[in-house]
mmCIF file of C-alpha atoms and ligand atoms in Angstrom:
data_model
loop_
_atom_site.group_PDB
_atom_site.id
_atom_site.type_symbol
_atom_site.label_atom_id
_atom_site.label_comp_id
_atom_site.label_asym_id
_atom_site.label_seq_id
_atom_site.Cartn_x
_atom_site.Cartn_y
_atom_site.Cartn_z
ATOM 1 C CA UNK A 1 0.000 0.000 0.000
ATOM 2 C CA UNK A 2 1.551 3.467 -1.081
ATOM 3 C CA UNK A 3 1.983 6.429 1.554
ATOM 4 C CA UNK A 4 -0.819 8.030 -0.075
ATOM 5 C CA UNK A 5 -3.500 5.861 0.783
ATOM 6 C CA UNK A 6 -2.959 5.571 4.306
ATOM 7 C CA UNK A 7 -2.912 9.463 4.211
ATOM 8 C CA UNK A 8 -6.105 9.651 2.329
ATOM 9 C CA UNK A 9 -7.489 7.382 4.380
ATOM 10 C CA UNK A 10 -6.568 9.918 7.260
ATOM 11 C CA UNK A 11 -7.758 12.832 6.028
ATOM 12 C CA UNK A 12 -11.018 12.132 4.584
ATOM 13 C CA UNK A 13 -11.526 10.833 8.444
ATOM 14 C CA UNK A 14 -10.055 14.294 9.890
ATOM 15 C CA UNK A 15 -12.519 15.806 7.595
ATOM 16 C CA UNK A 16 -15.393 13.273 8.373
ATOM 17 C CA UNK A 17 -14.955 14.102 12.227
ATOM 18 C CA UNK A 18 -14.161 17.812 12.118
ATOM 19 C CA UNK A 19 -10.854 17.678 13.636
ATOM 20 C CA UNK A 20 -8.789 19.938 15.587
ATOM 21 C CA UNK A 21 -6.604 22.705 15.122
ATOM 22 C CA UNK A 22 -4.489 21.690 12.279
ATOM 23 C CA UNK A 23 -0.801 21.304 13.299
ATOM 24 C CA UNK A 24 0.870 24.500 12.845
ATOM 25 C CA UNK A 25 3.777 24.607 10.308
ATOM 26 C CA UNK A 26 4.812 28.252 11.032
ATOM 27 C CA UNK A 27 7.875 28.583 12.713
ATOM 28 C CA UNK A 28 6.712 30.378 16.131
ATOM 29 C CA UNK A 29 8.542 32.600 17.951
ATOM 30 C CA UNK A 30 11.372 31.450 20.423
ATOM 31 C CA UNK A 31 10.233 31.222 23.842
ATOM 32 C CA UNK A 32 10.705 33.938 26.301
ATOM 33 C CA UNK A 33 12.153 33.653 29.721
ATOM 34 C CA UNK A 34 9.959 32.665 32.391
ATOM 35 C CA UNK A 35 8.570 35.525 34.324
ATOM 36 C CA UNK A 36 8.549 34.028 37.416
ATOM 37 C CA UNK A 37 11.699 32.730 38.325
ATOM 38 C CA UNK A 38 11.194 30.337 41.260
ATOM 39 C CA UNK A 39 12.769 26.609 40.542
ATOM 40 C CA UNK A 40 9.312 25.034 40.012
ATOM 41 C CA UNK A 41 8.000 27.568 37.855
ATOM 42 C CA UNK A 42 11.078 27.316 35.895
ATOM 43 C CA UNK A 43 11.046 23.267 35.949
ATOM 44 C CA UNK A 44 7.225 24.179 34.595
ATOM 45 C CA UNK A 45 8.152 26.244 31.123
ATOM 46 C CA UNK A 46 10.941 23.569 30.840
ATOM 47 C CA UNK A 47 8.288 20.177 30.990
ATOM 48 C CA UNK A 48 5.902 22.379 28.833
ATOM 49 C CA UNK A 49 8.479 22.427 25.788
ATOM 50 C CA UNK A 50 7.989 18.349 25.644
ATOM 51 C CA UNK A 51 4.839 18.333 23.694
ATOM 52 C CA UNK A 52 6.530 20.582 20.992
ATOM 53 C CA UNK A 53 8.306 18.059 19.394
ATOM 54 C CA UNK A 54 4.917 16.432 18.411
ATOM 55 C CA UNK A 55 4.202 19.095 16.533
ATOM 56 C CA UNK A 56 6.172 19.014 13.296
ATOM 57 C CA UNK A 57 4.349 17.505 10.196
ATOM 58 C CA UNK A 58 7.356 15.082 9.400
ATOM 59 C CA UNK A 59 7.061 13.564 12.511
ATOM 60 C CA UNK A 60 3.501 13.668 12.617
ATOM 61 C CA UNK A 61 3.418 11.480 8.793
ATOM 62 C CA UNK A 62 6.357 9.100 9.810
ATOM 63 C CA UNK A 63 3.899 7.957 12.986
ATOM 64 C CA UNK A 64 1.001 7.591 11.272
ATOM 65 C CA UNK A 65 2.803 5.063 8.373
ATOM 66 C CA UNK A 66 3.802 3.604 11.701
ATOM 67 C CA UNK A 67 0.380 2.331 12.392
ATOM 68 C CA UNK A 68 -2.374 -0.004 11.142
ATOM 69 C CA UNK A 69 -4.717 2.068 10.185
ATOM 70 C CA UNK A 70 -6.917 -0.092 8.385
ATOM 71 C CA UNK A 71 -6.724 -2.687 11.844
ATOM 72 C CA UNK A 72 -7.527 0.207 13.832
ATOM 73 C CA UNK A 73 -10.481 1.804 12.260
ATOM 74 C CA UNK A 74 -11.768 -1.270 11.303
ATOM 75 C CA UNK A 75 -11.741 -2.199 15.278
ATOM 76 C CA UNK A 76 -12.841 1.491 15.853
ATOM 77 C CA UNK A 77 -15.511 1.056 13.919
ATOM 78 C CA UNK A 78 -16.515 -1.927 15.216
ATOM 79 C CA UNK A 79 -16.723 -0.512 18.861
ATOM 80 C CA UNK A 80 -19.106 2.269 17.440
ATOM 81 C CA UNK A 81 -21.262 0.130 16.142
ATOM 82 C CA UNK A 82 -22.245 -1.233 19.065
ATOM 83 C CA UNK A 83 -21.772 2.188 21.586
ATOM 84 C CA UNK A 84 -23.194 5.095 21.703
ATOM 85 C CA UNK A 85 -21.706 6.617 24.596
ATOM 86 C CA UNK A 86 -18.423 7.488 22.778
ATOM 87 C CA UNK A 87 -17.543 8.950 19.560
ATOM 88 C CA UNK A 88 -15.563 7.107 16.936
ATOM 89 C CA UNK A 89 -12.618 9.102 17.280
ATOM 90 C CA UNK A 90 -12.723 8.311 21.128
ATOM 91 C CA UNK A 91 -12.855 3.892 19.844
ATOM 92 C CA UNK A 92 -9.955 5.070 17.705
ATOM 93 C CA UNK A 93 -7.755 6.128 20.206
ATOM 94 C CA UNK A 94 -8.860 3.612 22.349
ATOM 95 C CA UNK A 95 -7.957 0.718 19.636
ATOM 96 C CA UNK A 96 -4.621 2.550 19.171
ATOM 97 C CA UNK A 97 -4.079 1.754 23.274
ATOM 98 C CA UNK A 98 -4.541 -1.675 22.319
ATOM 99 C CA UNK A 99 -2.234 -2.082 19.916
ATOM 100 C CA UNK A 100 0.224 0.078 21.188
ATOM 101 C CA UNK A 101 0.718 -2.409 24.141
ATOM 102 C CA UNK A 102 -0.188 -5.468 23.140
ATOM 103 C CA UNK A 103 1.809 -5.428 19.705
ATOM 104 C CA UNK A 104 3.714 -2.338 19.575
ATOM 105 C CA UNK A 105 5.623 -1.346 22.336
ATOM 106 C CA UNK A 106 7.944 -3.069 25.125
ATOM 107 C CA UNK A 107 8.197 -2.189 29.049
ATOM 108 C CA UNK A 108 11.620 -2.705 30.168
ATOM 109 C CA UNK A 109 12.722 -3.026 33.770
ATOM 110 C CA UNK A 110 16.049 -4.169 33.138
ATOM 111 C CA UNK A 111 17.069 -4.855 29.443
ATOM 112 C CA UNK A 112 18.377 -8.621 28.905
ATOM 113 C CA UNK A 113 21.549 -9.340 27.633
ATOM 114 C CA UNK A 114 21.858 -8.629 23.625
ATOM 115 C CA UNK A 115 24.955 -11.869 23.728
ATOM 116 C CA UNK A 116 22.521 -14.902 25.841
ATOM 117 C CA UNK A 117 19.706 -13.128 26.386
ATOM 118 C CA UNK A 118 20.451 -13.608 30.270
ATOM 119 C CA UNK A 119 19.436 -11.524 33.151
ATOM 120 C CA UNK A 120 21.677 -8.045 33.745
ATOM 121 C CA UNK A 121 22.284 -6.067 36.576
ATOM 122 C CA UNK A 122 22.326 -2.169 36.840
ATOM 123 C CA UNK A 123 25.964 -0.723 37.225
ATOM 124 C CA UNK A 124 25.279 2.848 36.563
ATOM 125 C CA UNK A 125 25.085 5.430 34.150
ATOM 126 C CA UNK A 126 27.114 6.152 31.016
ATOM 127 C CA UNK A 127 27.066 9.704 28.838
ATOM 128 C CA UNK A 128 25.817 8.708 25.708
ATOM 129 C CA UNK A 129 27.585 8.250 22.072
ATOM 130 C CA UNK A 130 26.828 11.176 19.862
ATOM 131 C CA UNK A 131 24.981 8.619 17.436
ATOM 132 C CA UNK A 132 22.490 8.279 20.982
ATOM 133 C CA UNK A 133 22.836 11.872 21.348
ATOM 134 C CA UNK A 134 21.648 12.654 17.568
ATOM 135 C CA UNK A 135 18.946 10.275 18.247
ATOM 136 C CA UNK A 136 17.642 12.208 21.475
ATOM 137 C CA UNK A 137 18.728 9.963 24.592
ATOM 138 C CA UNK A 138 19.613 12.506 27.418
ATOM 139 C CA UNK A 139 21.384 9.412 29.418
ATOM 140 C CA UNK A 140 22.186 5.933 28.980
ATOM 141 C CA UNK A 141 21.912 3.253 32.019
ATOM 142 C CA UNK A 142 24.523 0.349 31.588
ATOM 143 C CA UNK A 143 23.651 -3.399 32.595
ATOM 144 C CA UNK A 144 26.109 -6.531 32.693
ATOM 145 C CA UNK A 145 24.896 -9.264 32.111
ATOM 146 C CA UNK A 146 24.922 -11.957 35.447
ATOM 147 C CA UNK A 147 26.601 -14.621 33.272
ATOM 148 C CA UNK A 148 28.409 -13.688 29.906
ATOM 149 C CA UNK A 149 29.578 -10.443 31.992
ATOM 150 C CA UNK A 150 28.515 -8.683 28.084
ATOM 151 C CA UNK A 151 27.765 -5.102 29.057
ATOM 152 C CA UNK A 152 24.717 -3.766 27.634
ATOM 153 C CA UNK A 153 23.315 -0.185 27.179
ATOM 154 C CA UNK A 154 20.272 0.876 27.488
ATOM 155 C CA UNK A 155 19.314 4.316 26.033
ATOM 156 C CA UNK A 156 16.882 6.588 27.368
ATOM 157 C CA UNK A 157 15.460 8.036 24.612
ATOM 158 C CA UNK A 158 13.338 11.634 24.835
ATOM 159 C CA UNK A 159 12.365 12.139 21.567
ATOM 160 C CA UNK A 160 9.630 10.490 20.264
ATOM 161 C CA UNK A 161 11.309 9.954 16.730
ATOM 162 C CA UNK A 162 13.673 7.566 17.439
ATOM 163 C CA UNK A 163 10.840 5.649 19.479
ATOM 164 C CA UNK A 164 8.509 5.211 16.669
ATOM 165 C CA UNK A 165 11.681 2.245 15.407
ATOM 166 C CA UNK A 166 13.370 1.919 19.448
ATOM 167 C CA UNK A 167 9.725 0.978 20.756
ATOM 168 C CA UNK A 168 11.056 -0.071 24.211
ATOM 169 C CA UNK A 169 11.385 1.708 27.870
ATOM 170 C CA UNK A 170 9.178 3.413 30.755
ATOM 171 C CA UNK A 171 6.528 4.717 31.403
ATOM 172 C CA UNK A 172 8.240 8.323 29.741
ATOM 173 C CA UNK A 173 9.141 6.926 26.524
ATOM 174 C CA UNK A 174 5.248 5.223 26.612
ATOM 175 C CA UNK A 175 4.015 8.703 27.152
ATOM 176 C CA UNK A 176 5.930 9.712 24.983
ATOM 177 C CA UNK A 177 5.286 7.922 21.889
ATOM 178 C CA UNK A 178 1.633 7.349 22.302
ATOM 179 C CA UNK A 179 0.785 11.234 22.739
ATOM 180 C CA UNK A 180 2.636 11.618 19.225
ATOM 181 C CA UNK A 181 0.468 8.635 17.651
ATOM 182 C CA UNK A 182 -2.297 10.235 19.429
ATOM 183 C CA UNK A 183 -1.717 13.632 17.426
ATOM 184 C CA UNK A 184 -0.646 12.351 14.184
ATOM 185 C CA UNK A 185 -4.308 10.668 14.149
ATOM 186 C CA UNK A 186 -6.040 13.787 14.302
ATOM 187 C CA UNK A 187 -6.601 14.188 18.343
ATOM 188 C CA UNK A 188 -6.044 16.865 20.389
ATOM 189 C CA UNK A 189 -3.618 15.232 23.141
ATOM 190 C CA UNK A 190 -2.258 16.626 26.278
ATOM 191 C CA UNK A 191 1.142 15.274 27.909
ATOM 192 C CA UNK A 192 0.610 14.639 31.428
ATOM 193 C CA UNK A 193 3.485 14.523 34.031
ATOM 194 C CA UNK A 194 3.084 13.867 37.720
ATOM 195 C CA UNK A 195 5.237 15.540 40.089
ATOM 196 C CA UNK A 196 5.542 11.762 41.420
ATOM 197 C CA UNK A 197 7.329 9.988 38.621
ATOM 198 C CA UNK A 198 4.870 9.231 36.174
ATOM 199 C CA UNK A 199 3.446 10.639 32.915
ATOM 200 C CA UNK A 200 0.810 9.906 30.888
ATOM 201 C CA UNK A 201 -2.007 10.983 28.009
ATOM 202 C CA UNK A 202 -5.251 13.003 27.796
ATOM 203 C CA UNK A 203 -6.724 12.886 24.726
ATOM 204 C CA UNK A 204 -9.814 15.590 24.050
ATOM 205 C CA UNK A 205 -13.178 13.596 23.065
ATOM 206 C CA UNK A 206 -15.464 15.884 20.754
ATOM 207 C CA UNK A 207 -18.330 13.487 21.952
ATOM 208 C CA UNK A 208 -17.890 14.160 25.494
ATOM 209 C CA UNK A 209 -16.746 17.442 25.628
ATOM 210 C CA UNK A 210 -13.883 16.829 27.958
ATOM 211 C CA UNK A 211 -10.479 15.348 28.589
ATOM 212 C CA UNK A 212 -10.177 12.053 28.537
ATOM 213 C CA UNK A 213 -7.097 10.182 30.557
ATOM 214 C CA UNK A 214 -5.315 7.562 28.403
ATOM 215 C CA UNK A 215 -2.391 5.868 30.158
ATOM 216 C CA UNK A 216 -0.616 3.749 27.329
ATOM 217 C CA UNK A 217 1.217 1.485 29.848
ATOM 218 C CA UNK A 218 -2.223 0.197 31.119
ATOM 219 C CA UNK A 219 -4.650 0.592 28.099
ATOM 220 C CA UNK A 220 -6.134 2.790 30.497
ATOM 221 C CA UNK A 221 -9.127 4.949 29.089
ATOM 222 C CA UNK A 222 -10.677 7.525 31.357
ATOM 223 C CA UNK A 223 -9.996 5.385 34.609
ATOM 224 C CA UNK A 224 -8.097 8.941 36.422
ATOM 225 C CA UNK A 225 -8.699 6.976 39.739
ATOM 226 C CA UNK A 226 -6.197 3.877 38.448
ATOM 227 C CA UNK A 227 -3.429 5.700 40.787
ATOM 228 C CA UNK A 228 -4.825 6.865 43.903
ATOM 229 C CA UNK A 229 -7.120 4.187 44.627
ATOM 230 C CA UNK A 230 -5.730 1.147 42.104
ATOM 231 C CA UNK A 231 -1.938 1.750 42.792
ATOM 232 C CA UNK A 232 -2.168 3.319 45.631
ATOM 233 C CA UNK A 233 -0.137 5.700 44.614
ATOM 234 C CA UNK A 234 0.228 9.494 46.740
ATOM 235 C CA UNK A 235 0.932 12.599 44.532
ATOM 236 C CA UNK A 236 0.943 16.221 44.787
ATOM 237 C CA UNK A 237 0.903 17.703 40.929
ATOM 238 C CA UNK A 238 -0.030 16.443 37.993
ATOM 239 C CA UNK A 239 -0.047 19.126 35.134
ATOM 240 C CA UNK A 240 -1.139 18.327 31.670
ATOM 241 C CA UNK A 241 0.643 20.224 28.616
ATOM 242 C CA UNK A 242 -0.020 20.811 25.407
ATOM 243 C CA UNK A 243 0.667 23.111 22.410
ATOM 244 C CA UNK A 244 -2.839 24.852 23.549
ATOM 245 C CA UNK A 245 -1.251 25.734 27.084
ATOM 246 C CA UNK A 246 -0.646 24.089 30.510
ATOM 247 C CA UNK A 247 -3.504 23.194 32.559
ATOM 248 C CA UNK A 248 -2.804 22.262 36.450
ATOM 249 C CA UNK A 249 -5.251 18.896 36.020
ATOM 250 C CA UNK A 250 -4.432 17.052 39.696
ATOM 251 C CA UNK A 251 -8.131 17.343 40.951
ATOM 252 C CA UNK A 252 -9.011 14.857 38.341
ATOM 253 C CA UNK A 253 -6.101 12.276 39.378
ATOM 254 C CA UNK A 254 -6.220 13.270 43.121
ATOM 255 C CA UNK A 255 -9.455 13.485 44.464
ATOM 256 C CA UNK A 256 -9.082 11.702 48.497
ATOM 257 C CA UNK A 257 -7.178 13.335 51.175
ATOM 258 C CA UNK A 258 -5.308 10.330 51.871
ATOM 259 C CA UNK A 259 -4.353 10.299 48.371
ATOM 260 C CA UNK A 260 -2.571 13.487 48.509
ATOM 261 C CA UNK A 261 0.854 14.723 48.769
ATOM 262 C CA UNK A 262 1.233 18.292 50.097
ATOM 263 C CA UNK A 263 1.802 20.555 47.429
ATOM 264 C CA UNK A 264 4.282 22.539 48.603
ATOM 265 C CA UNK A 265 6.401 23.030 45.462
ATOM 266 C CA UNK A 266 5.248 26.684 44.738
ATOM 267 C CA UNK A 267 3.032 28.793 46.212
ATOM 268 C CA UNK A 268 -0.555 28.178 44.511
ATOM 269 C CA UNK A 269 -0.845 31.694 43.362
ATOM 270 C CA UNK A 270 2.350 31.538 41.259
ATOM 271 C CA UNK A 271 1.388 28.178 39.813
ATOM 272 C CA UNK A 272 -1.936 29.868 38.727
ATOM 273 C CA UNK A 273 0.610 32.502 36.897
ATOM 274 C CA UNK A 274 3.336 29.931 35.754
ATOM 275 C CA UNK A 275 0.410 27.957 33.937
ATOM 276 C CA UNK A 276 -1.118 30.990 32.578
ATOM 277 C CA UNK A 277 2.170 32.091 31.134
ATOM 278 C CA UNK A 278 2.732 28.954 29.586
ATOM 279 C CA UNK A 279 -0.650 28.967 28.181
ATOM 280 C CA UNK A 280 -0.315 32.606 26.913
ATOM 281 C CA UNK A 281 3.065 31.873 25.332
ATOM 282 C CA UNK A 282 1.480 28.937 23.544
ATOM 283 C CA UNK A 283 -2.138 30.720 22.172
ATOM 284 C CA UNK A 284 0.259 33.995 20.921
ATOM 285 C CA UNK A 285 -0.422 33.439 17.256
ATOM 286 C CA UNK A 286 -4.043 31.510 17.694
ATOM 287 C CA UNK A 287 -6.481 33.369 16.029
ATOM 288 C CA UNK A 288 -9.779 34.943 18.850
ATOM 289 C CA UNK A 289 -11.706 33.060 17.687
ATOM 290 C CA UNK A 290 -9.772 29.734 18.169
ATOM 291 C CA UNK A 291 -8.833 31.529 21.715
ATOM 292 C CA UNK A 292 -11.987 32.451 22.701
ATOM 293 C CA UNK A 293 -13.150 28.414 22.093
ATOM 294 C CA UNK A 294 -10.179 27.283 23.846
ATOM 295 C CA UNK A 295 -11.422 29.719 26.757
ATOM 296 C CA UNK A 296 -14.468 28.567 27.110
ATOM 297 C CA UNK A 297 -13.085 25.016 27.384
ATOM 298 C CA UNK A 298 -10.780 26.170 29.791
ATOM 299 C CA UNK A 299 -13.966 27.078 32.066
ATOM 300 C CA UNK A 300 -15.364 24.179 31.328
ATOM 301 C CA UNK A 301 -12.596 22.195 32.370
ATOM 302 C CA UNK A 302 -12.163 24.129 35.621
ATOM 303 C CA UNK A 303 -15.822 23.325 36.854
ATOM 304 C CA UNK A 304 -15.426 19.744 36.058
ATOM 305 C CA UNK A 305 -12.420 19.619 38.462
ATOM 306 C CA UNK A 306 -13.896 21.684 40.870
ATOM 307 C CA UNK A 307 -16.904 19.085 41.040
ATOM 308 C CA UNK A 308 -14.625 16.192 42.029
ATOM 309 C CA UNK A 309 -13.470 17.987 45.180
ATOM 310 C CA UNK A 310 -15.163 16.412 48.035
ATOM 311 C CA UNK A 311 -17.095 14.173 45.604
ATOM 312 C CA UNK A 312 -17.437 10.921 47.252
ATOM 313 C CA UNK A 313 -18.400 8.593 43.698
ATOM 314 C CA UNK A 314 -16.751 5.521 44.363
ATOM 315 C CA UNK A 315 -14.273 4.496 41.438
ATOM 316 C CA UNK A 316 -14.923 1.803 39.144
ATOM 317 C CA UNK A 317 -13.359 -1.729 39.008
ATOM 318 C CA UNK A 318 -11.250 -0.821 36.509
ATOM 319 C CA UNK A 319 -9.537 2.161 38.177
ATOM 320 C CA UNK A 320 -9.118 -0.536 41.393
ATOM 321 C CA UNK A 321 -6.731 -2.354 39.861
ATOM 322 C CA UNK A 322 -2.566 -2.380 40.899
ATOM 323 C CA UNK A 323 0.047 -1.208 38.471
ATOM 324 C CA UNK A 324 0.471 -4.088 35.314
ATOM 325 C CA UNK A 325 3.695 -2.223 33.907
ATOM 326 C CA UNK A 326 7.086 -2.925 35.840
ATOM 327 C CA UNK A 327 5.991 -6.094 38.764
ATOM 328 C CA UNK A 328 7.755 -6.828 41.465
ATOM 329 C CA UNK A 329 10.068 -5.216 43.632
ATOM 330 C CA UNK A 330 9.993 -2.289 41.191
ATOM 331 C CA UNK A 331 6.372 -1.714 41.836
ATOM 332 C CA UNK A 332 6.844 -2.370 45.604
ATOM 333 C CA UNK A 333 9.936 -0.244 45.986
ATOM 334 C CA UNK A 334 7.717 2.700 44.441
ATOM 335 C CA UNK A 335 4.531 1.903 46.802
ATOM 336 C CA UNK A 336 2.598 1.032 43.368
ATOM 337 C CA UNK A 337 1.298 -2.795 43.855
ATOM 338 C CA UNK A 338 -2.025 -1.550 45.245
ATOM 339 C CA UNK A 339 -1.239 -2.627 48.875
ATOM 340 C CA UNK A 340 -2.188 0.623 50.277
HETATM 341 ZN ZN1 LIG B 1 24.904 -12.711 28.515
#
């Protein structure tokens, strides 16, 4: 099948569903420096760059010739049928969490050894080879393996173009990769990272109206309660990013007291102000009338969070369910086996 189709096939369905803000291809300003200088706030305008690199058409095409399109709208299509509680692009995205874990990507605790295929062990860190540089790994961890002592490197990568072929790591590369898929199919997706070591997806649903968590590592689909009550995991932030702006979207994740962390990061007037910067930087060249929708949303958004404070709805089975990516001791050393 040539390139062409499986673009075709993409945009007649952009056009069919009355996609999003198209991706923009002008080169936009260089940020500015932050306003507000305090370490968080600066660690803030720093996470909010990530998303960026989703937005450049190349990247965009080379992810969707990455995927099955015809398996996945097929599947989609399939779900629809017999659903009406979520749109089709919502069974689209929710096929492409499917595939992305069960035949796409790999979780990797501890790489095995490329010589025997043995087990490894961790022996630290290494700077990374300029061809691992070019390819966007930040670090490299190093592993020997327990019996053919063969030392094995295992790149970290941060760009999501070298994980479209890499297709192994954590839960950032996960995040990582399926937030780009998630855009070069036409959604609106949000990168979201927890001040607790995690990050994951929100992908906007035109049915619903709202923001929709997708966490990749656990074909997760709007189960936001998976951490605090099925992990039993305790976290303070969790701010979702995007090339719209920076939203602080914790309520949604963090809704019990015992769940909570304090957030004592930055004061919670100058988060209001770091996350409005970053969303101002971001809208500069929207035009009103694509601000003054975004706006609106923005309200929207805010009194959905501010009905899950103090809302006592218990969570669904689904969200009570322990972490399935990285078992073991790696899960128990992080207090993430659901054994509150
Ligand atoms: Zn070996």
């Amino acid at each position: 099948m040539s390139g062409n189709w499986i673009h075709d096939v993409a945009s007649r369905y952009r056009a069919a569903t009355g996609s999003l803000p198209p991706v923009p291809t002008m080169t936009r300003p260089q940020p500015t420096a932050p306003l507000i200088a305090s370490p968080f706030s600066r660690e803030l305008h720093d996470l909010s760059r990530t998303p960026l690199a989703f937005e450049d058409q190349t990247l965009l095409d080379e992810a969707l010739e990455t995927l099955p399109l015809e398996r996945l709208y097929s599947e989609a299509e399939h779900a629809a049928e017999n659903d009406k509680v979520w749109g089709m692009q919502d069974h689209l995205i929710q096929a492409l969490l499917k595939w992305f874990r069960n035949d796409f990507f790999t979780w990797v605790n501890v790489p095995s050894c490329t010589y025997c295929g043995g087990e490894t062990a961790a022996i630290g860190g290494r700077a990374p080879t300029p061809q691992e540089q070019a390819d966007g790994a930040g670090r490299v961890e190093l592993y020997e393996c327990k019996s053919c002592k063969t030392l094995v490197r295992f790149p970290r990568y941060g760009h999501p173009r070298k994980l479209l072929t890499f297709r192994k790591g954590r839960c950032g590369e996960w995040a990582n990769c399926f937030t780009l898929l998630c855009r070069s199919l036409g959604s609106r997706a949000r990168w979201v990272w927890c001040a607790e070591d995690h990050v994951w997806t929100e992908v906007y649903s035109e049915t619903k109206k709202r923001w929709i968590h997708a966490d990749s590592c656990e074909t997760a689909w709007d189960q936001p309660r998976l951490y605090e009550q099925g992990w039993g995991k305790k976290m303070s932030y969790a701010i979702g990013f995007s090339v719209e702006g920076a939203t602080d979207v914790s309520r949604r994740y963090i809704r019990t007291e015992g769940g909570q962390l304090p957030r004592n990061r930055i004061p919670e007037s100058e988060l209001v102000l770091t996350l409005r910067a970053i969303t101002q930087e971001r809208r500069l060249e929207f035009a009103a009338s694509e601000k003054s929708v975004l706006e609106s949303e923005d309200l929207a958004e805010e009194r959905e969070l501010q009905s899950y404070v103090n809302n006592t709805t218990p969570a669904s089975t689904a969200e009570l369910r322990p972490r399935e990516t990285g078992a073991g001791e790696w899960t128990d050393a992080r207090g993430e086996n659901g054994r509150h």
